[in-house]
Short mmCIF file of C-alpha atoms in Angstrom, two decimals:
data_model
loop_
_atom_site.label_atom_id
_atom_site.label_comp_id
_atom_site.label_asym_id
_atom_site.label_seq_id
_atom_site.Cartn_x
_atom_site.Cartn_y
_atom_site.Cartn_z
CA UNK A 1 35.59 -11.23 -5.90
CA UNK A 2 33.22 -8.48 -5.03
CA UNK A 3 30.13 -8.78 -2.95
CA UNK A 4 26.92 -7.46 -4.63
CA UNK A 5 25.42 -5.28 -2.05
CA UNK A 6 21.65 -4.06 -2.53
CA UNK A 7 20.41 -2.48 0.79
CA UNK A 8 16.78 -1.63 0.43
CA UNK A 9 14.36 -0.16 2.99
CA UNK A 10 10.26 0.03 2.16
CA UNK A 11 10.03 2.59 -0.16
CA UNK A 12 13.35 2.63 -2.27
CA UNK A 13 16.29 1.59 -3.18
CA UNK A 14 18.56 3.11 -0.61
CA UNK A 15 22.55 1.18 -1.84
CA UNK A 16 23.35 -0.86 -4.67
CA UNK A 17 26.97 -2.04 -5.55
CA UNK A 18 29.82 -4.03 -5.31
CA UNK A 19 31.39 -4.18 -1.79
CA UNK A 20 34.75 -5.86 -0.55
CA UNK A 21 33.46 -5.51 3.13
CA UNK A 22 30.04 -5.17 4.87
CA UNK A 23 29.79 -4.18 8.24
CA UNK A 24 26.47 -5.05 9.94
CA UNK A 25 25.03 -4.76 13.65
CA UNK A 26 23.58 -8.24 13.81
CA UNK A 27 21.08 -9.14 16.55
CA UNK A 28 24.46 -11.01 18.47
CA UNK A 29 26.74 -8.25 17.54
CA UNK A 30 28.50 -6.39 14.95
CA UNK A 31 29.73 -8.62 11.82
CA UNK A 32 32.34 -8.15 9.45
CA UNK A 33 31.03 -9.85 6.10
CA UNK A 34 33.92 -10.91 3.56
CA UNK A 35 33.58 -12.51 0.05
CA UNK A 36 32.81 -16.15 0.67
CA UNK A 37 30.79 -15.78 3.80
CA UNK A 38 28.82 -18.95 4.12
CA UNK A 39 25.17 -18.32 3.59
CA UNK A 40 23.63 -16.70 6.88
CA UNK A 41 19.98 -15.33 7.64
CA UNK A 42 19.93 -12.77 10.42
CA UNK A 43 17.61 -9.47 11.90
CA UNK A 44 19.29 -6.18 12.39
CA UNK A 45 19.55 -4.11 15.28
CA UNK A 46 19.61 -0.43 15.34
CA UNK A 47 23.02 0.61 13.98
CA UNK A 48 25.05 1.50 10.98
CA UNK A 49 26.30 -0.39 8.24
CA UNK A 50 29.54 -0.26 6.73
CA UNK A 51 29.87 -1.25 3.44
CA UNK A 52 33.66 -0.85 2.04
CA UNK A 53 34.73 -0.95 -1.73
CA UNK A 54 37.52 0.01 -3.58
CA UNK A 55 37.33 3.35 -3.94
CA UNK A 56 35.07 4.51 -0.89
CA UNK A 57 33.39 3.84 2.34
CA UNK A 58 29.78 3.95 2.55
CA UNK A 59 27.73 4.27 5.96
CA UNK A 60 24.06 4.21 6.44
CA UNK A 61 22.04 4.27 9.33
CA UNK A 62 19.61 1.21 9.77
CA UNK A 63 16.70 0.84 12.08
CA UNK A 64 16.32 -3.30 12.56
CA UNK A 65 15.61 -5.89 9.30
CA UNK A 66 16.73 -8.71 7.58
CA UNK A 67 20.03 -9.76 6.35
CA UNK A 68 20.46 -12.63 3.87
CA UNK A 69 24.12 -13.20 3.31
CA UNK A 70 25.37 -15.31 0.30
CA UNK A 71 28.83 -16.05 -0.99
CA UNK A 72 28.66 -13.24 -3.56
CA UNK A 73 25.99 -10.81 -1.89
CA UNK A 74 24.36 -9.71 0.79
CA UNK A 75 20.92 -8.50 0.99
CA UNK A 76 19.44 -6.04 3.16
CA UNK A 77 15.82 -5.79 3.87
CA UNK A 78 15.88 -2.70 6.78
CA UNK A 79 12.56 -1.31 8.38
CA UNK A 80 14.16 1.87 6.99
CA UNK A 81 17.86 3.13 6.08
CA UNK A 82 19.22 5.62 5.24
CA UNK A 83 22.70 7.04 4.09
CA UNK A 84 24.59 8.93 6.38
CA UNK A 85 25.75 11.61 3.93
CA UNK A 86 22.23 12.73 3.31
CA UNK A 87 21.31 13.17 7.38
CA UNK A 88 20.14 16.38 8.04
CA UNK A 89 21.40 16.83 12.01
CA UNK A 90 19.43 19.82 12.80
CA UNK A 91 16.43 18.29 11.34
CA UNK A 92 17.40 14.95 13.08
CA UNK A 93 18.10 16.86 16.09
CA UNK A 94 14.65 18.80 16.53
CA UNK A 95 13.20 15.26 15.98
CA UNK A 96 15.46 14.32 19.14
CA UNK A 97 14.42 17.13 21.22
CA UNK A 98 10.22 16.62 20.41
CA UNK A 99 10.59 13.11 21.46
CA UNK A 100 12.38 13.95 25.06
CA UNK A 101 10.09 16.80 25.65
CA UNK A 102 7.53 14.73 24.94
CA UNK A 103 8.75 11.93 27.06
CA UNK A 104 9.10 14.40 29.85
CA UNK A 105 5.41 15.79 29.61
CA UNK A 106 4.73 12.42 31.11
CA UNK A 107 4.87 8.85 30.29
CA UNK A 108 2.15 8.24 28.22
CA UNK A 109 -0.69 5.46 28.95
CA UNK A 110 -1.03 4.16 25.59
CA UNK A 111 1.61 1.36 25.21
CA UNK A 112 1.47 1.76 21.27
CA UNK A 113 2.45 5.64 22.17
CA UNK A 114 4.74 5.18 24.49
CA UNK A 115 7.20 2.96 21.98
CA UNK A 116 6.33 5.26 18.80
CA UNK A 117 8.12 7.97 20.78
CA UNK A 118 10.65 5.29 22.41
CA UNK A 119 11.72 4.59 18.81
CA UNK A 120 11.37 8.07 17.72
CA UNK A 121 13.93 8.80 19.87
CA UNK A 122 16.41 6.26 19.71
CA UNK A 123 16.29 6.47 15.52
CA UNK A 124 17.09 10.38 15.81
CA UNK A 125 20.16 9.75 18.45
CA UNK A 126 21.21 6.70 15.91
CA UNK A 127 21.36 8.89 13.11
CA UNK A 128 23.08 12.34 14.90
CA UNK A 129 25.27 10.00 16.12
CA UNK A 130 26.42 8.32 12.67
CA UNK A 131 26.39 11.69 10.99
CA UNK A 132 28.22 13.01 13.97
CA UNK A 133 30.68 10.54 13.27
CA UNK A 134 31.33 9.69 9.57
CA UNK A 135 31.01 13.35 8.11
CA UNK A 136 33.97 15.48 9.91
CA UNK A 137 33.88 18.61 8.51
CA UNK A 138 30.78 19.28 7.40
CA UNK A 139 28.81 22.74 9.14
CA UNK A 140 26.01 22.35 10.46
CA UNK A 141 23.10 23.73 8.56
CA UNK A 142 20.62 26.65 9.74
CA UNK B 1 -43.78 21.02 -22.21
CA UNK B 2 -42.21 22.73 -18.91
CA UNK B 3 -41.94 26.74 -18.17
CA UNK B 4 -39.03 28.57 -19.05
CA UNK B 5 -38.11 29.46 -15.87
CA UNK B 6 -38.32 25.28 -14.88
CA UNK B 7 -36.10 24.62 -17.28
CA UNK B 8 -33.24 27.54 -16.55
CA UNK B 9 -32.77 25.86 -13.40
CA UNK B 10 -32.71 22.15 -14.43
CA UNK B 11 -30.24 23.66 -16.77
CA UNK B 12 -28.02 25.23 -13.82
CA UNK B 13 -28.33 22.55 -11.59
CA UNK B 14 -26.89 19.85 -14.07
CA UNK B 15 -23.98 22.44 -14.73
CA UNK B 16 -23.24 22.73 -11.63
CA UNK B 17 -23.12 18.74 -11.00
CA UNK B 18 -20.86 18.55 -13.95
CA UNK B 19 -18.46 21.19 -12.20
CA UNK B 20 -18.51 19.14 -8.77
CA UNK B 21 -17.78 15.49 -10.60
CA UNK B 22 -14.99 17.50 -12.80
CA UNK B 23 -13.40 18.38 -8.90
CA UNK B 24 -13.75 14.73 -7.89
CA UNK B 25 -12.17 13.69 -11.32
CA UNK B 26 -9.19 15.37 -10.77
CA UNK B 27 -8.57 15.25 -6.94
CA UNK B 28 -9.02 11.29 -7.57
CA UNK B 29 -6.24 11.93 -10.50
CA UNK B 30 -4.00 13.12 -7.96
CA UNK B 31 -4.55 10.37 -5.50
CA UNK B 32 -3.92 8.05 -8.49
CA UNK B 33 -0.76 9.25 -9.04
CA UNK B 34 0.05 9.45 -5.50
CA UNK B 35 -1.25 5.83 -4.85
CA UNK B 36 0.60 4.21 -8.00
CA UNK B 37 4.08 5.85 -7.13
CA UNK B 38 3.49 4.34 -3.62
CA UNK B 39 2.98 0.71 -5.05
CA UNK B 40 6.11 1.21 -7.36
CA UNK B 41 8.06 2.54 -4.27
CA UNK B 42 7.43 -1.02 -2.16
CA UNK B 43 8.81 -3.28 -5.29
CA UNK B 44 11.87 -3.48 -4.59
CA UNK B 45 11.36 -4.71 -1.26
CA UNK B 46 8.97 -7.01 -1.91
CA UNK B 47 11.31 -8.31 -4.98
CA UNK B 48 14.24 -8.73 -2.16
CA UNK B 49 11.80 -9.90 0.49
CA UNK B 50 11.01 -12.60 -2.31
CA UNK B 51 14.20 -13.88 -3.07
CA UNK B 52 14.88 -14.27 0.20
CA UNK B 53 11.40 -16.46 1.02
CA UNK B 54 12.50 -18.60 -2.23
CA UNK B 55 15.90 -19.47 -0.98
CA UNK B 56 13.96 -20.41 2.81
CA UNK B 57 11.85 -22.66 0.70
CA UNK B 58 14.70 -24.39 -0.95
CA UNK B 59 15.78 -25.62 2.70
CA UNK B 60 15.48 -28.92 3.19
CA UNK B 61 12.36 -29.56 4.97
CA UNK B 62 10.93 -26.13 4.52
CA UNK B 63 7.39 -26.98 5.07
CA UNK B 64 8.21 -27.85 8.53
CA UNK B 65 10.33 -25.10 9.09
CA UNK B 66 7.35 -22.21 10.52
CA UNK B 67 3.82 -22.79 11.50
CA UNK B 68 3.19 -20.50 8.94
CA UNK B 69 4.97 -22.32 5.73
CA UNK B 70 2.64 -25.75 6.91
CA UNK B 71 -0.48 -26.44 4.92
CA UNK B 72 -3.29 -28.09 7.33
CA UNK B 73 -4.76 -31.72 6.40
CA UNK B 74 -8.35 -30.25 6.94
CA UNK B 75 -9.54 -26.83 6.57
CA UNK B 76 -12.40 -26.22 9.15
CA UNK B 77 -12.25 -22.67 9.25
CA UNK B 78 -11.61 -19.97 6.46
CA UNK B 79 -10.79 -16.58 7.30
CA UNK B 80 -11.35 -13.74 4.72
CA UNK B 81 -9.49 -10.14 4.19
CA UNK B 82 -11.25 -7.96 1.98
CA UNK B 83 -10.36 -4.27 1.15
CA UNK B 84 -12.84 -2.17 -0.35
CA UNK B 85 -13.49 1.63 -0.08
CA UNK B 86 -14.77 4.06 2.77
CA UNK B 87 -16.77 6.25 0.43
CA UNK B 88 -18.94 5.31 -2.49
CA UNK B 89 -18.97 6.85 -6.08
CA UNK B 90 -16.33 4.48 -7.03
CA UNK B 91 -18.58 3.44 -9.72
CA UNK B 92 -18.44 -0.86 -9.80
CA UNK B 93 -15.23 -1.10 -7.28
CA UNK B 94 -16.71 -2.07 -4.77
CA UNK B 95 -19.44 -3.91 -6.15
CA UNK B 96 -17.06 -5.66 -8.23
CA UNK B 97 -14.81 -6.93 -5.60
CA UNK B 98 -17.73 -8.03 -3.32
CA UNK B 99 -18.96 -10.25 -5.81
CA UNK B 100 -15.63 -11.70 -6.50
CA UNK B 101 -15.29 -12.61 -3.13
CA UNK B 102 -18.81 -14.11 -2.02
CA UNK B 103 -18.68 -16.04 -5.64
CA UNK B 104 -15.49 -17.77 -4.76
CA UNK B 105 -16.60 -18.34 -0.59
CA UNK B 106 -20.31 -17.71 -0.14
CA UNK B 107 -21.09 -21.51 -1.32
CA UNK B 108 -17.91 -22.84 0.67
CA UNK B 109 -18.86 -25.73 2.72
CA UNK B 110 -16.39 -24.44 5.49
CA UNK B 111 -17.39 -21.58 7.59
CA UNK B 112 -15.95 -18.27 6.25
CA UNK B 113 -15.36 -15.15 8.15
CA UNK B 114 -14.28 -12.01 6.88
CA UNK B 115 -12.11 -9.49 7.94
CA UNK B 116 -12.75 -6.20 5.88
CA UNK B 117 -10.84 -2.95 5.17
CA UNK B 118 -13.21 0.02 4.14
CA UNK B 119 -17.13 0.77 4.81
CA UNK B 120 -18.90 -0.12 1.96
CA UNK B 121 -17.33 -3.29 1.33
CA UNK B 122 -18.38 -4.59 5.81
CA UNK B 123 -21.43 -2.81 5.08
CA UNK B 124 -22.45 -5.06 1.97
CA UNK B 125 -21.12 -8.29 3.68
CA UNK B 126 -23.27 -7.50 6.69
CA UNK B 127 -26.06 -7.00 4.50
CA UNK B 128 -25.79 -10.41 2.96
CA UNK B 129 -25.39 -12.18 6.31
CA UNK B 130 -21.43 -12.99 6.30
CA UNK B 131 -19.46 -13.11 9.60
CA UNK B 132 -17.85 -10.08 9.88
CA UNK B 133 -14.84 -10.89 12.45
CA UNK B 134 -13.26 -7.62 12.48
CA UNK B 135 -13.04 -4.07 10.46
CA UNK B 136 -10.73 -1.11 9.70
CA UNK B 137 -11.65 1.72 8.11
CA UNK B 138 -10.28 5.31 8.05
CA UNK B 139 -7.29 3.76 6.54
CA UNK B 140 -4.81 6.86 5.58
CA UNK B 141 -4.68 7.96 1.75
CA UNK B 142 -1.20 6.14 1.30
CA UNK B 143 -0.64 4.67 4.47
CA UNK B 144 2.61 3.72 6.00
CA UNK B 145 3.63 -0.35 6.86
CA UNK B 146 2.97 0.51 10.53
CA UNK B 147 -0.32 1.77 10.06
CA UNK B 148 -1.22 -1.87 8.34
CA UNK B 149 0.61 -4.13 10.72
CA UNK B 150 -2.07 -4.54 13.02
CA UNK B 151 -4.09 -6.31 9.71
CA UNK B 152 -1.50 -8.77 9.17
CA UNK B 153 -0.91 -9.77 12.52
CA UNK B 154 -4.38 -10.33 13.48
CA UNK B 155 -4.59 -12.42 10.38
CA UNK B 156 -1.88 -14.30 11.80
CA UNK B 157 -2.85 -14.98 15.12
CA UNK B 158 -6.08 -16.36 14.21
CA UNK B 159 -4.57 -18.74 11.91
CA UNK B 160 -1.99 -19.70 15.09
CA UNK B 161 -4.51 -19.95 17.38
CA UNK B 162 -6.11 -22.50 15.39
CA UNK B 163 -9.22 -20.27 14.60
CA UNK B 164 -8.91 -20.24 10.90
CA UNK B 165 -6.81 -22.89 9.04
CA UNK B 166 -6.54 -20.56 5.89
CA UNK B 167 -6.28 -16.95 5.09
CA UNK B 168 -7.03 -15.22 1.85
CA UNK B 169 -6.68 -11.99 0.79
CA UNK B 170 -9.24 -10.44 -1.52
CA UNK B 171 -8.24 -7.20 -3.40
CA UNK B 172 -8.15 -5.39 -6.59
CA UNK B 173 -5.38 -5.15 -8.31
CA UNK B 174 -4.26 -2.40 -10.21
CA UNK B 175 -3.50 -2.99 -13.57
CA UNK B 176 -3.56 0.39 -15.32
CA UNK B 177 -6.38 3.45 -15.46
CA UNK B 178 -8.97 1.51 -17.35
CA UNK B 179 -8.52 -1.87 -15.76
CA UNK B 180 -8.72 -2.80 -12.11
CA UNK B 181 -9.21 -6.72 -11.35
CA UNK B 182 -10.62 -8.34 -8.68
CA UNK B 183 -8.07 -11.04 -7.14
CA UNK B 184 -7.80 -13.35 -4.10
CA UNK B 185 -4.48 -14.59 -3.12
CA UNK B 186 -4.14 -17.23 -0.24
CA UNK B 187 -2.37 -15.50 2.54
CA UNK B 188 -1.21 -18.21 5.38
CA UNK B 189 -0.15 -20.83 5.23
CA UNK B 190 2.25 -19.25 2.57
CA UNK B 191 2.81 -21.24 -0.60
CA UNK B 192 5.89 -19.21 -1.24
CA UNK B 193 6.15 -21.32 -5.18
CA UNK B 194 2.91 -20.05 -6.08
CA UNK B 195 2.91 -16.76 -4.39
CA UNK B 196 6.58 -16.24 -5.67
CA UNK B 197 5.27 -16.52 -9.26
CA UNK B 198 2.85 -14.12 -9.04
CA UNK B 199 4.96 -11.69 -8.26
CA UNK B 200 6.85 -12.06 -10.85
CA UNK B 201 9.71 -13.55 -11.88
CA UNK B 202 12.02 -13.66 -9.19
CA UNK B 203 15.96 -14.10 -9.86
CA UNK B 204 17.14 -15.96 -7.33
CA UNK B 205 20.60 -17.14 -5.98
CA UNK B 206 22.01 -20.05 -7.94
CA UNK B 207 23.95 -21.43 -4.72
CA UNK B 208 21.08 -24.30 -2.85
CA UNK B 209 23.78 -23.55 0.34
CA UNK B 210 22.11 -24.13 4.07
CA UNK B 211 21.43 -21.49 5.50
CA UNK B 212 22.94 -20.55 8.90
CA UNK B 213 20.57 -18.81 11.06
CA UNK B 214 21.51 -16.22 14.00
CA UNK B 215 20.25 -15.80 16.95
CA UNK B 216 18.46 -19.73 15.68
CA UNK B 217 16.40 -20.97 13.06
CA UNK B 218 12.86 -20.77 15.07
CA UNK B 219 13.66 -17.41 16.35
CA UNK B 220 14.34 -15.56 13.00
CA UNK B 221 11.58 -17.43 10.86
CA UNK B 222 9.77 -15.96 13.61
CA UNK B 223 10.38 -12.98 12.63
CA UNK B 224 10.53 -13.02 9.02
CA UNK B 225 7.34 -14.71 8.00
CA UNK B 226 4.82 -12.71 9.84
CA UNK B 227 6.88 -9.84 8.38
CA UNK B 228 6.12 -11.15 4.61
CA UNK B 229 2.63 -11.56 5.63
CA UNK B 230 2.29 -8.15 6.78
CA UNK B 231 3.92 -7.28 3.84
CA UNK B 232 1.72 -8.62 1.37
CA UNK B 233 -0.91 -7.29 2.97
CA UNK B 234 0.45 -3.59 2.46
CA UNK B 235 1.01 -3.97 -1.21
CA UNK B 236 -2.77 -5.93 -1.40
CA UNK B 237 -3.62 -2.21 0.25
CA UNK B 238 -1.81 0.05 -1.77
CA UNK B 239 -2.74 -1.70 -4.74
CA UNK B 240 -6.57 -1.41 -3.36
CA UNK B 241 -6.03 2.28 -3.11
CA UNK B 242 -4.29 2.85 -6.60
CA UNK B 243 -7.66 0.79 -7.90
CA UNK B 244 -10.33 2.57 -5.92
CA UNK B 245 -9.08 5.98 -6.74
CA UNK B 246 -8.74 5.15 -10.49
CA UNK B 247 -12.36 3.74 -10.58
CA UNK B 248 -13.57 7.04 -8.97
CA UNK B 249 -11.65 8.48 -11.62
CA UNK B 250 -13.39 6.88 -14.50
CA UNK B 251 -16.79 7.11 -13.03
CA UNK B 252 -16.26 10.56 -12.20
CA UNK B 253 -15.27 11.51 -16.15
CA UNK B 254 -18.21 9.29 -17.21
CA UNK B 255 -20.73 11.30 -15.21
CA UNK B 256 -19.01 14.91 -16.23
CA UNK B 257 -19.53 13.57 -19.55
CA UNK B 258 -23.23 12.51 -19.01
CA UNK B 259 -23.98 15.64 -17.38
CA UNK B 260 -22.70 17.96 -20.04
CA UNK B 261 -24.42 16.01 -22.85
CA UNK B 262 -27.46 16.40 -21.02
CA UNK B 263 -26.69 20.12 -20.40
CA UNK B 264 -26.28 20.24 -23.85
CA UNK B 265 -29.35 18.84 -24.68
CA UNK B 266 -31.69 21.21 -22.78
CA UNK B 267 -29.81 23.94 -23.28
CA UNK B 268 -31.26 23.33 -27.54
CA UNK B 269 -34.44 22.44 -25.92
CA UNK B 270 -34.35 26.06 -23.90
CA UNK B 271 -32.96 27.63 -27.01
CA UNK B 272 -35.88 26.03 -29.02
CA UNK B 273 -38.47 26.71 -26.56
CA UNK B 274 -37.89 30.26 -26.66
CA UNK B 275 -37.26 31.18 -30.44
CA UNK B 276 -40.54 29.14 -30.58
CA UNK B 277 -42.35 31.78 -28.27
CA UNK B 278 -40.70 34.73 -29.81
CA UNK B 279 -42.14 33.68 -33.30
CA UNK B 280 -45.28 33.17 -32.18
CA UNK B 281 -45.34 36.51 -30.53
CA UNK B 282 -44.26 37.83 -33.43
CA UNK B 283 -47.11 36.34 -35.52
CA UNK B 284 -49.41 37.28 -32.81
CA UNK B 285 -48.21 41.37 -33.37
CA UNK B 286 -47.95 41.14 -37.32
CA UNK B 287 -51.79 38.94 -36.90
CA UNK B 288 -52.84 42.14 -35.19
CA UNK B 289 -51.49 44.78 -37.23
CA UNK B 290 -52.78 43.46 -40.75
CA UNK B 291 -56.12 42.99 -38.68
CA UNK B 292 -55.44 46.78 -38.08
CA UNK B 293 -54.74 47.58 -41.25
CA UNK B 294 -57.54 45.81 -42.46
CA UNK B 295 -60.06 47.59 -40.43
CA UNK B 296 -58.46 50.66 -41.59
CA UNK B 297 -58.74 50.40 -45.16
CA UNK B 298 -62.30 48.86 -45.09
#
């Protein structure tokens, strides 16, 4: 029995489909969800999900949400997602180095700021680091 | 009967109305477009975000589960979120939600204070004496659920803090171009059958399973509920936006349409005007010459 597997962030629908595994970064760790997973409501960390059918792997980035896990599906509510395959690393990457540089102009004062940029930065590294990882091959793009 | 020259200009200036209100027309038409694809882009989110709230509330002994699911015994306090527009020449929008909202709370035997989103709608409040707890304004043409947060949360806290014992939410809801109603949904505590239904039929899970709950129960309903708050409040926005821009719209084609009648109108009464002088001029010369004539001959 397949897992129905709808993954959507905000402002679309970013995966929808039958799974036979789901690999999420839970708040205590990474978990491994099989058919027949007893009903479980957790929040995401930063991280990537797996999700596993037949045919092919899927991986997407996630940064934090809500997980509601059922028997036969599992239900993703991120903050935002986004599959790995369409990751644009030198986009990604200029993202990266604006944050830093403007971490190192000096911490700003503004709390609000200072973790806009914070997360700024860590969602960039997250997502050069899944692309990095789960698309061998592929050039880089100018 | 104004000059000529008077009415040349009346004549220009009402053109050149019509061409300003056309502008507005069709920026607003963009905006519409831009605002409606926005509040079809959050629902399937909010569908999910749903599903999951319904299967909370089939836990046994739901209403105790959050601060937030727990209707009060006694309301002492109301507190009021209303969004309206910065600028004017909305036509009725704002006017319209306004009175929706001070029919429904300005008799209320409970103090009510309001919270508003957009000038004209704190500025009319104010003017009719309501408690005007806080304001935002300058709220971005298709804002993102960050830029929102801070709404829901303050809405929140008040209630937690014990300083309103019920929230509402007062918008206007999109319905298509022509129709825009006003509508004010109870916010906290969260009546997740009613609010569920509104938002249309939700398919939920079949399985009535407990839940288990990691990191623990208190924790994560923590941080779900004020999320679903904050939520609703960004599609109450959006939708806001979708209406406020499509009134504009319509107001904006009405008065294009006024203006060119009228334009119309005085253009004949120009036209008129002046055939009428050049005939009389013209009975004035052929008067003349027969007088001429006349004198000629006699």
């Amino acid at each position: 029995m397949p897992i129905r597997t709808e993954i959507v962030s905000q402002d679309r629908i970013v995966f929808q489909g039958e799974a036979d595994l789901v690999m999420l970064p839970g708040v205590e760790g990474v978990m491994g969800i099989l058919p027949n997973h007893a009903p479980l409501l957790t929040t995401l960390q930063y991280g990537i999900i797996t999700v596993r059918s037949k045919s092919d792997d899927f991986y997407f980035t996630v940064a934090g949400g809500i997980v509601e896990v059922q028997p036969d599906q599992v239900t993703i509510l991120a903050d935002a997602a986004e599959n790995v395959a369409e990751i644009d690393i030198s986009r990604a990457e200029a993202a990266m180095q604006r944050a830093e540089e403007m971490l190192k102009a000096g911490v700003p004062q503004d709390p609000d700021r200072y973790l806009k940029i914070q997360a700024a930065l860590r969602r960039s590294t997250l997502r050069i680091d899944a692309a990095r990882r789960y698309t061998q091959g592929r050039k880089k793009r100018d | 009967m104004p000059s000529a020259k008077e009415m040349r200009l009346r004549i220009r200036s009402i053109k050149n109305l019509a061409q300003v209100t056309k502008a507005l027309e069709t920026v607003s038409a963009s905006k519409v477009r831009k605002a409606v694809q926005a509040v079809n882009a959050t629902r399937p989110y909010t569908e999910k975000a749903w599903k999951v709230l319904v299967h909370l509330a089939r836990q046994p002994g739901h209403a105790m589960l959050h601060p937030l699911l727990t209707q009060r015994d006694q309301v002492k306090k109301i507190l009021v979120i209303m969004m309206s527009s910065d600028r004017g020449l909305a036509g009725s929008y704002n006017v319209n939600i306004v009175r929706h909202t001070l029919q429904r709370f300005h008799q209320s035997e409970v103090p009510v204070e309001y919270i508003t989103v957009g000038r004209k709608g704190r500025d009319m409040l104010i003017r009719r004496g309501c408690k005007v707890m806080a304001e935002f304004s300058d709220i971005a043409n298709v804002p993102t659920f960050a830029d929102l947060s801070t709404v829901g949360r303050l809405a929140i806290n008040s209630y937690l803090e014990g300083s309103a014992d019920e929230v509402y939410v007062a918008y206007t809801q999109f319905r298509n171009m022509v129709r825009q109603e006003p509508v004010i949904a109870k916010l906290v505590p969260m009546d997740i059958e009613v609010t569920s239904q509104t938002h249309g039929g939700v398919t939920t899970h079949p399985s009535n399973a407990v839940f288990e709950y990691e990191p623990d129960e208190s924790g994560l309903l923590d941080e779900i509920i004020p999320r679903f708050t904050a939520l609703q409040v960004y599609q109450a926005v959006l939708s806001a936006q979708a209406s406020e821009h499509a009134a504009r719209m319509v107001s904006m084609r009405n008065a294009t349409d006024s203006a060119r009648e009228l334009g119309a109108i005085l253009q004949m009464d120009y036209n008129k005007a002046r055939q009428q002088a050049i005939t009389n001029e013209m009975l004035d010369i052929a008067g003349g010459a027969n007088a001429l004539a006349e004198s000629r001959a006699g």
